Tab-separated table of C-alpha atoms and ligand atoms in Angstrom:
chain	number	residue	atom	x	y	z
A	1064	MET	CA	0.000	0.000	0.000
A	1065	GLU	CA	1.151	3.489	-0.773
A	1066	ALA	CA	1.804	5.802	2.123
A	1067	GLU	CA	-0.740	8.640	2.355
A	1068	THR	CA	0.665	12.114	2.812
A	1069	ALA	CA	-0.802	13.749	5.894
A	1070	PRO	CA	-3.809	16.003	5.071
A	1071	GLU	CA	-2.137	18.999	6.772
A	1072	THR	CA	0.899	18.587	4.515
A	1073	MET	CA	-1.317	18.513	1.397
A	1074	ALA	CA	-3.309	21.548	2.599
A	1075	ALA	CA	-0.108	23.495	3.228
A	1076	PHE	CA	1.165	22.577	-0.257
A	1077	TYR	CA	-2.137	23.680	-1.885
A	1078	ALA	CA	-1.979	26.986	0.014
A	1079	GLU	CA	1.571	27.516	-1.217
A	1080	LEU	CA	0.497	26.753	-4.826
A	1081	ASP	CA	-2.499	29.053	-4.488
A	1082	GLY	CA	-0.203	31.897	-3.449
A	1083	GLN	CA	1.730	31.451	-6.696
A	1084	ASN	CA	-1.342	31.316	-9.009
A	1085	MET	CA	-1.025	27.563	-9.396
A	1086	ALA	CA	-3.347	24.650	-8.669
A	1087	PRO	CA	-3.138	20.835	-8.536
A	1088	LEU	CA	-4.855	19.242	-11.546
A	1089	TRP	CA	-5.664	16.021	-9.689
A	1090	GLU	CA	-8.235	17.813	-7.512
A	1091	SER	CA	-10.322	18.882	-10.541
A	1092	LEU	CA	-9.360	16.574	-13.427
A	1093	HIS	CA	-12.770	14.943	-13.781
A	1094	SER	CA	-14.732	18.177	-13.792
A	1095	LEU	CA	-12.267	19.715	-16.272
A	1096	VAL	CA	-12.471	16.667	-18.532
A	1097	PRO	CA	-15.984	15.359	-17.853
A	1098	ARG	CA	-17.144	11.948	-19.048
A	1099	GLN	CA	-20.067	13.744	-20.642
A	1100	PRO	CA	-21.354	17.337	-20.780
A	1101	ALA	CA	-22.379	18.664	-17.370
A	1102	PRO	CA	-23.985	21.985	-18.271
A	1103	VAL	CA	-24.356	24.674	-15.627
A	1104	ILE	CA	-27.255	26.095	-17.626
A	1105	GLN	CA	-30.729	24.823	-16.853
A	1106	ALA	CA	-33.839	24.125	-18.880
A	1107	ALA	CA	-35.938	27.278	-18.608
A	1108	HIS	CA	-39.152	28.771	-20.002
A	1109	TRP	CA	-40.394	32.366	-20.434
A	1110	ASP	CA	-44.155	32.840	-20.779
A	1111	TYR	CA	-44.512	35.667	-23.301
A	1112	ASP	CA	-48.035	36.872	-22.578
A	1113	ALA	CA	-47.987	36.595	-18.776
A	1114	VAL	CA	-44.369	37.440	-17.959
A	1115	VAL	CA	-42.359	38.957	-20.790
A	1116	ARG	CA	-44.780	41.195	-22.666
A	1117	PRO	CA	-46.028	43.224	-19.676
A	1118	ARG	CA	-42.403	43.961	-18.625
A	1119	LEU	CA	-41.430	44.879	-22.183
A	1120	MET	CA	-44.333	47.327	-22.405
A	1121	GLU	CA	-43.305	48.747	-19.016
A	1122	ALA	CA	-39.779	49.206	-20.381
A	1123	GLY	CA	-41.451	51.038	-23.279
A	1124	ARG	CA	-42.994	53.501	-20.817
A	1125	LEU	CA	-39.745	53.980	-18.888
A	1126	ILE	CA	-37.130	54.486	-21.605
A	1127	THR	CA	-37.081	55.322	-25.314
A	1128	ALA	CA	-35.428	53.085	-27.907
A	1129	LYS	CA	-33.092	55.937	-28.787
A	1130	LYS	CA	-31.997	56.534	-25.181
A	1131	ALA	CA	-31.535	52.818	-24.565
A	1132	GLU	CA	-29.801	52.432	-27.967
A	1133	ARG	CA	-31.378	48.959	-27.927
A	1134	ARG	CA	-34.456	48.529	-25.703
A	1135	VAL	CA	-34.064	44.868	-24.921
A	1136	LEU	CA	-34.931	42.613	-21.995
A	1137	ILE	CA	-32.209	39.978	-21.811
A	1138	LEU	CA	-33.302	36.393	-21.149
A	1139	GLU	CA	-30.815	35.091	-18.597
A	1140	ASN	CA	-30.446	31.422	-17.971
A	1141	PRO	CA	-31.225	30.734	-14.283
A	1142	GLY	CA	-27.967	28.762	-14.076
A	1143	LEU	CA	-25.952	31.736	-15.384
A	1144	ARG	CA	-27.496	34.823	-13.775
A	1145	GLY	CA	-25.601	38.047	-14.296
A	1146	LYS	CA	-23.852	36.761	-17.412
A	1147	ALA	CA	-26.352	37.974	-20.067
A	1148	SER	CA	-26.391	34.450	-21.480
A	1149	ILE	CA	-29.220	32.064	-22.300
A	1150	THR	CA	-26.691	29.273	-22.935
A	1151	GLN	CA	-22.930	29.210	-22.287
A	1152	SER	CA	-22.284	30.436	-25.829
A	1153	LEU	CA	-25.324	32.486	-26.827
A	1154	TYR	CA	-27.296	35.541	-25.817
A	1155	ALA	CA	-31.034	36.067	-26.288
A	1156	GLY	CA	-33.234	39.064	-25.621
A	1157	LEU	CA	-36.574	40.541	-26.633
A	1158	GLN	CA	-36.385	43.914	-28.322
A	1159	LEU	CA	-39.238	46.428	-28.415
A	1160	ILE	CA	-39.614	49.296	-30.882
A	1161	LEU	CA	-42.668	51.498	-30.500
A	1162	PRO	CA	-44.318	53.385	-33.381
A	1163	GLY	CA	-42.185	56.303	-34.535
A	1164	GLU	CA	-39.038	55.132	-32.744
A	1165	VAL	CA	-35.588	54.326	-34.076
A	1166	ALA	CA	-32.813	52.181	-32.641
A	1167	PRO	CA	-29.784	54.094	-33.979
A	1168	ALA	CA	-27.202	52.697	-36.395
A	1169	HIS	CA	-24.203	50.845	-35.027
A	1170	ARG	CA	-22.042	47.866	-35.874
A	1171	HIS	CA	-20.183	45.242	-33.893
A	1172	THR	CA	-18.213	42.054	-34.332
A	1173	GLN	CA	-21.016	39.991	-32.800
A	1174	CYS	CA	-23.446	38.322	-35.257
A	1175	ALA	CA	-27.138	38.829	-34.641
A	1176	LEU	CA	-30.332	37.174	-35.730
A	1177	ARG	CA	-33.849	38.540	-35.286
A	1178	PHE	CA	-36.885	36.319	-35.107
A	1179	ILE	CA	-40.053	38.390	-35.294
A	1180	VAL	CA	-42.473	37.743	-32.457
A	1181	GLU	CA	-45.129	40.457	-32.604
A	1182	GLY	CA	-46.094	43.373	-34.838
A	1183	GLU	CA	-46.022	44.026	-38.521
A	1184	GLY	CA	-44.282	46.499	-40.755
A	1185	ALA	CA	-41.324	47.820	-38.774
A	1186	HIS	CA	-37.986	47.636	-40.535
A	1187	THR	CA	-34.364	46.899	-39.993
A	1188	THR	CA	-31.681	48.281	-42.300
A	1189	VAL	CA	-28.516	46.239	-42.764
A	1190	SER	CA	-25.619	47.476	-44.931
A	1191	GLY	CA	-27.858	49.969	-46.690
A	1192	GLU	CA	-30.778	47.644	-47.436
A	1193	ARG	CA	-34.056	47.843	-45.585
A	1194	THR	CA	-36.349	44.928	-44.874
A	1195	ILE	CA	-39.892	45.154	-43.568
A	1196	MET	CA	-40.481	42.520	-40.900
A	1197	HIS	CA	-43.436	40.207	-40.271
A	1198	PRO	CA	-44.022	37.660	-37.490
A	1199	GLY	CA	-41.949	34.524	-38.028
A	1200	ASP	CA	-39.444	36.216	-40.350
A	1201	PHE	CA	-35.809	35.303	-39.700
A	1202	VAL	CA	-33.539	38.300	-40.302
A	1203	LEU	CA	-29.730	38.386	-40.252
A	1204	THR	CA	-27.236	41.002	-39.105
A	1205	PRO	CA	-23.803	39.577	-40.022
A	1206	ASN	CA	-20.820	40.694	-37.956
A	1207	TRP	CA	-19.489	44.205	-38.558
A	1208	THR	CA	-22.480	45.274	-40.704
A	1209	TRP	CA	-24.160	48.618	-39.952
A	1210	HIS	CA	-27.700	48.152	-38.705
A	1211	ASP	CA	-30.515	50.281	-37.372
A	1212	HIS	CA	-34.144	49.528	-36.673
A	1213	GLY	CA	-37.266	51.673	-37.003
A	1214	ASN	CA	-41.004	51.361	-36.626
A	1215	GLU	CA	-43.235	53.315	-39.005
A	1216	SER	CA	-46.241	51.122	-38.256
A	1217	ASP	CA	-48.886	52.022	-35.667
A	1218	ALA	CA	-48.269	49.102	-33.306
A	1219	PRO	CA	-45.438	47.905	-31.054
A	1220	MET	CA	-42.956	45.594	-32.725
A	1221	VAL	CA	-41.156	42.883	-30.765
A	1222	TRP	CA	-38.531	40.438	-31.889
A	1223	LEU	CA	-36.218	37.884	-30.380
A	1224	ASP	CA	-32.557	38.810	-30.723
A	1225	GLY	CA	-30.041	35.967	-30.817
A	1226	LEU	CA	-26.366	36.974	-30.669
A	1227	ASP	CA	-23.022	35.266	-30.150
A	1228	ILE	CA	-22.075	37.811	-27.437
A	1229	PRO	CA	-20.697	35.176	-24.991
A	1230	ILE	CA	-18.532	33.579	-27.712
A	1231	VAL	CA	-17.050	36.914	-28.753
A	1232	ALA	CA	-16.504	37.871	-25.089
A	1233	PHE	CA	-14.831	34.512	-24.411
A	1234	LEU	CA	-12.460	35.176	-27.298
A	1235	ASP	CA	-11.916	38.847	-26.309
A	1236	ALA	CA	-12.654	39.806	-29.897
A	1237	GLY	CA	-15.388	42.400	-29.410
A	1238	PHE	CA	-15.327	45.708	-31.283
A	1239	ALA	CA	-18.206	48.153	-31.803
A	1240	GLU	CA	-18.812	51.555	-33.409
A	1241	ALA	CA	-21.684	54.029	-33.415
A	1242	GLY	CA	-22.949	55.323	-36.760
A	1243	ASN	CA	-22.859	59.051	-37.531
A	1244	ALA	CA	-26.612	59.176	-38.164
A	1245	ASP	CA	-29.502	57.400	-36.426
A	1246	SER	CA	-30.714	55.846	-39.659
A	1247	GLN	CA	-28.222	54.871	-42.325
A	1248	PRO	CA	-29.060	55.887	-45.883
A	1249	THR	CA	-30.493	53.087	-47.990
A	1250	VAL	CA	-28.312	52.376	-50.985
A	1251	ARG	CA	-30.207	49.389	-52.376
A	1252	PRO	CA	-33.900	48.942	-53.151
A	1253	ASP	CA	-36.057	46.891	-50.778
A	1254	GLY	CA	-36.005	43.234	-51.744
A	1255	ASP	CA	-32.617	43.393	-53.469
A	1256	ALA	CA	-30.982	40.639	-51.386
A	1257	GLU	CA	-34.109	38.537	-51.854
A	1258	ALA	CA	-33.871	38.923	-55.628
A	1259	ARG	CA	-30.165	38.121	-55.781
A	1260	PHE	CA	-29.858	35.392	-53.175
A	1261	GLY	CA	-33.342	34.383	-52.020
A	1262	GLY	CA	-34.260	32.018	-54.842
A	1263	THR	CA	-32.304	29.059	-56.090
A	1264	LEU	CA	-30.084	31.338	-58.161
A	1265	LEU	CA	-26.988	33.446	-57.438
A	1266	PRO	CA	-25.425	36.304	-59.417
A	1267	VAL	CA	-22.898	34.610	-61.714
A	1268	ASP	CA	-19.770	36.388	-60.541
A	1269	TRP	CA	-20.743	36.763	-56.897
A	1270	ARG	CA	-18.159	35.526	-54.396
A	1271	ALA	CA	-18.743	35.297	-50.684
A	1272	SER	CA	-16.775	37.840	-48.672
A	1273	SER	CA	-17.691	36.359	-45.301
A	1274	ARG	CA	-19.126	33.201	-43.807
A	1275	ASN	CA	-22.500	34.890	-43.323
A	1276	SER	CA	-25.449	34.246	-45.585
A	1277	PRO	CA	-26.121	37.099	-48.044
A	1278	VAL	CA	-29.869	36.623	-47.469
A	1279	LEU	CA	-31.233	39.467	-45.371
A	1280	ASN	CA	-34.682	38.100	-44.527
A	1281	TYR	CA	-35.972	34.514	-44.693
A	1282	PRO	CA	-39.705	35.292	-44.769
A	1283	TYR	CA	-42.033	33.175	-42.661
A	1284	ALA	CA	-44.602	32.850	-45.456
A	1285	ARG	CA	-42.094	30.825	-47.449
A	1286	SER	CA	-40.791	28.708	-44.542
A	1287	ARG	CA	-44.354	27.913	-43.525
A	1288	GLU	CA	-45.336	26.917	-47.056
A	1289	THR	CA	-42.304	24.606	-47.270
A	1290	LEU	CA	-43.237	22.923	-43.984
A	1291	HIS	CA	-46.826	22.497	-45.267
A	1292	ARG	CA	-45.654	20.829	-48.427
A	1293	LEU	CA	-43.267	18.519	-46.588
A	1294	GLU	CA	-46.102	17.405	-44.375
A	1295	ARG	CA	-48.293	16.665	-47.382
A	1296	ASN	CA	-45.478	14.838	-49.150
A	1297	GLY	CA	-44.112	12.431	-46.607
A	1298	GLU	CA	-43.533	10.985	-43.174
A	1299	ALA	CA	-42.311	12.975	-40.194
A	1300	ASP	CA	-38.891	12.205	-38.703
A	1301	ALA	CA	-39.372	10.379	-35.380
A	1302	SER	CA	-37.024	12.705	-33.456
A	1303	HIS	CA	-37.812	16.019	-35.135
A	1304	GLY	CA	-41.176	16.014	-36.878
A	1305	TYR	CA	-40.563	18.056	-40.023
A	1306	LYS	CA	-37.395	20.021	-39.303
A	1307	LEU	CA	-35.403	22.265	-41.614
A	1308	ARG	CA	-32.278	24.319	-41.136
A	1309	TYR	CA	-31.888	27.814	-42.556
A	1310	VAL	CA	-29.218	27.706	-45.239
A	1311	ASN	CA	-26.556	30.026	-46.585
A	1312	PRO	CA	-27.305	29.661	-50.320
A	1313	ALA	CA	-23.722	30.542	-51.228
A	1314	ASP	CA	-22.170	27.462	-49.654
A	1315	GLY	CA	-24.978	25.262	-48.349
A	1316	GLY	CA	-23.776	25.899	-44.805
A	1317	TRP	CA	-25.129	27.787	-41.831
A	1318	PRO	CA	-26.558	31.303	-42.022
A	1319	MET	CA	-23.871	32.623	-39.652
A	1320	PRO	CA	-20.462	31.277	-38.639
A	1321	THR	CA	-21.466	30.968	-34.995
A	1322	ILE	CA	-25.238	30.415	-35.005
A	1323	GLY	CA	-27.377	27.789	-36.704
A	1324	ALA	CA	-31.143	28.208	-36.944
A	1325	PHE	CA	-34.000	25.809	-37.543
A	1326	ILE	CA	-37.727	25.679	-38.108
A	1327	GLN	CA	-39.861	22.623	-37.449
A	1328	PHE	CA	-43.463	21.543	-37.802
A	1329	LEU	CA	-45.057	19.169	-35.312
A	1330	PRO	CA	-48.479	17.897	-36.428
A	1331	GLY	CA	-51.206	17.984	-33.765
A	1332	GLY	CA	-50.930	14.847	-31.618
A	1333	PHE	CA	-47.336	14.123	-32.687
A	1334	ARG	CA	-44.738	13.389	-30.006
A	1335	THR	CA	-41.053	13.318	-30.893
A	1336	ALA	CA	-38.859	10.415	-29.851
A	1337	PRO	CA	-36.287	11.291	-27.166
A	1338	TYR	CA	-33.330	13.131	-28.683
A	1339	ARG	CA	-30.249	14.877	-27.379
A	1340	SER	CA	-27.368	16.800	-28.884
A	1341	THR	CA	-24.440	18.807	-27.587
A	1342	ASP	CA	-25.729	22.157	-28.860
A	1343	SER	CA	-27.812	23.796	-26.141
A	1344	THR	CA	-30.822	25.139	-28.048
A	1345	VAL	CA	-33.124	28.139	-27.704
A	1346	TYR	CA	-36.707	27.570	-28.934
A	1347	ALA	CA	-39.303	30.182	-29.874
A	1348	VAL	CA	-42.870	29.001	-30.352
A	1349	VAL	CA	-44.394	30.374	-33.538
A	1350	GLU	CA	-47.707	28.523	-33.736
A	1351	GLY	CA	-49.588	26.027	-31.619
A	1352	HIS	CA	-49.629	24.681	-28.097
A	1353	GLY	CA	-47.718	21.784	-26.688
A	1354	GLU	CA	-45.441	20.371	-24.096
A	1355	SER	CA	-41.744	19.596	-24.039
A	1356	ILE	CA	-39.830	17.407	-21.652
A	1357	VAL	CA	-36.264	18.633	-21.233
A	1358	GLY	CA	-34.213	16.569	-18.779
A	1359	ASP	CA	-36.466	16.339	-15.731
A	1360	ARG	CA	-38.455	19.477	-16.607
A	1361	ARG	CA	-41.866	19.618	-18.232
A	1362	ILE	CA	-42.528	22.831	-20.147
A	1363	ARG	CA	-45.994	23.738	-21.412
A	1364	TRP	CA	-45.738	26.229	-24.243
A	1365	LYS	CA	-47.927	28.421	-26.430
A	1366	PRO	CA	-47.341	30.942	-29.206
A	1367	ARG	CA	-44.520	33.477	-28.565
A	1368	ASP	CA	-43.091	31.607	-25.550
A	1369	ILE	CA	-39.327	31.017	-25.394
A	1370	PHE	CA	-37.622	28.014	-23.833
A	1371	VAL	CA	-34.123	26.592	-23.705
A	1372	ALA	CA	-32.788	23.028	-23.676
A	1373	PRO	CA	-29.263	22.441	-22.275
A	1374	SER	CA	-26.567	20.382	-23.972
A	1375	TRP	CA	-26.979	16.621	-23.844
A	1376	GLN	CA	-30.277	16.586	-21.923
A	1377	TRP	CA	-32.942	14.352	-23.409
A	1378	GLN	CA	-35.735	16.271	-25.121
A	1379	GLU	CA	-39.209	15.294	-26.251
A	1380	HIS	CA	-41.672	17.668	-27.864
A	1381	ALA	CA	-45.406	17.035	-28.166
A	1382	ALA	CA	-47.891	19.267	-29.982
A	1383	SER	CA	-51.533	19.308	-28.896
A	1384	GLY	CA	-52.524	21.060	-32.154
A	1385	ASP	CA	-50.385	21.722	-35.234
A	1386	ALA	CA	-47.306	23.598	-34.017
A	1387	VAL	CA	-44.268	25.391	-35.448
A	1388	LEU	CA	-41.068	25.889	-33.437
A	1389	PHE	CA	-38.151	28.111	-34.401
A	1390	SER	CA	-34.809	27.365	-32.742
A	1391	PHE	CA	-31.156	28.402	-32.762
A	1392	SER	CA	-27.892	27.071	-31.337
A	1393	ASP	CA	-24.098	27.158	-31.638
A	1394	ARG	CA	-24.069	24.008	-33.770
A	1395	PRO	CA	-21.893	25.593	-36.528
A	1396	VAL	CA	-19.145	26.242	-33.962
A	1397	GLN	CA	-19.319	22.712	-32.585
A	1398	GLU	CA	-19.331	21.150	-36.055
A	1399	GLY	CA	-16.429	23.363	-37.101
A	1400	LEU	CA	-14.432	22.161	-34.108
A	1401	GLY	CA	-15.410	18.507	-34.551
A	1402	LEU	CA	-17.318	18.484	-31.254
A	1403	TRP	CA	-20.963	18.124	-32.207
A	1404	ARG	CA	-22.722	14.893	-31.182
A	1405	GLU	CA	-26.307	13.690	-31.154
A	1406	GLU	CA	-28.161	10.639	-29.917
A	1407	ARG	CA	-31.615	9.359	-30.790
A	1408	GLY	CA	-33.638	7.473	-28.214
A	1409	ILE	CA	-36.420	4.940	-28.600
A	1410	PRO	CA	-39.894	6.461	-29.031
A	1411	ARG	CA	-42.342	5.936	-26.124
A	1412	ARG	CA	-45.644	4.470	-27.151
B	2011	GTQ	O1	-30.103	45.167	-32.281
B	2011	GTQ	O2	-28.020	45.622	-32.551
B	2011	GTQ	O3	-30.276	42.387	-28.192
B	2011	GTQ	O4	-26.369	45.330	-30.593
B	2011	GTQ	C1	-28.057	43.224	-28.189
B	2011	GTQ	C2	-27.076	43.970	-28.806
B	2011	GTQ	C3	-29.562	43.751	-29.963
B	2011	GTQ	C4	-28.928	45.145	-31.892
B	2011	GTQ	C5	-29.293	43.123	-28.779
B	2011	GTQ	C6	-27.340	44.608	-30.005
B	2011	GTQ	C7	-28.591	44.488	-30.592
């Protein structure tokens, strides 16, 4: 048998190490190199109508979009409070723009997506092109592109912001600049990106200058129609229902280098087979009511609710009526690094 060093001797050694900014690996090896993911984030759910919307409207009474620069309520994961993160790698928030307001032009090295939750007809301008937004539209703000938002409609406009803020912070690679006018001039007609990149065609000599999709807005009307046709044409996938990923038409890859996004249809009465993957995922309910089991949590959802599923926890989603879920995750990062894994479980009957 090996002789055990006396505990006081070990403690004295650890104190000495600590004083020199050093630490013994053997005390933390298995949490540093876990057998499987052990996320600190938790499954969580935000009820839009009862919880989020009233606070957003209160924020609208307390501060203007211009004063706030971005009037957003951040959704913080209960396992990561104070970190402005909904997962370890991603940020989510709900942004409100009231009629007549502008959120002034700026740019930053973080990528952003918008998923429209409520309202009709406000716009965002990205790199000199404006797009009018409708519920369910998926709109991109690639890194370092100028963007400003405005609402010329007569109703509040709310969207879900998804950004890679925690990734950029982790890498200490954040830069930002303010524009010299609130609203940037438009230099291209509305619908230009749609015409060039939104069909199954590309301008012949166009070459990608970044790993972001050149599509500005993936309109919900088209995504919804595609889901409809898939449902008419064939069987649902046991783990996903009818699930699609948003594509960068230039390379077939993800819409942004750091964030992947998805839309899925669950027919009324359908329950997905248990499924897990290493990309913690943020879900936004577009249509329908249902229930998801995430790890040991049961989440009952309805239109406009947001919920989050941590890495490697088993998920099941059941729709009581026809339902559509939007989601986003850091899957492109994990795939790029050779880390992404998934596992499909056996359906319950
Ligand atoms: O709209 O540019 O939720 O810069 C957080 C940071 C939104 C935006 C956010 C931002 C924006």
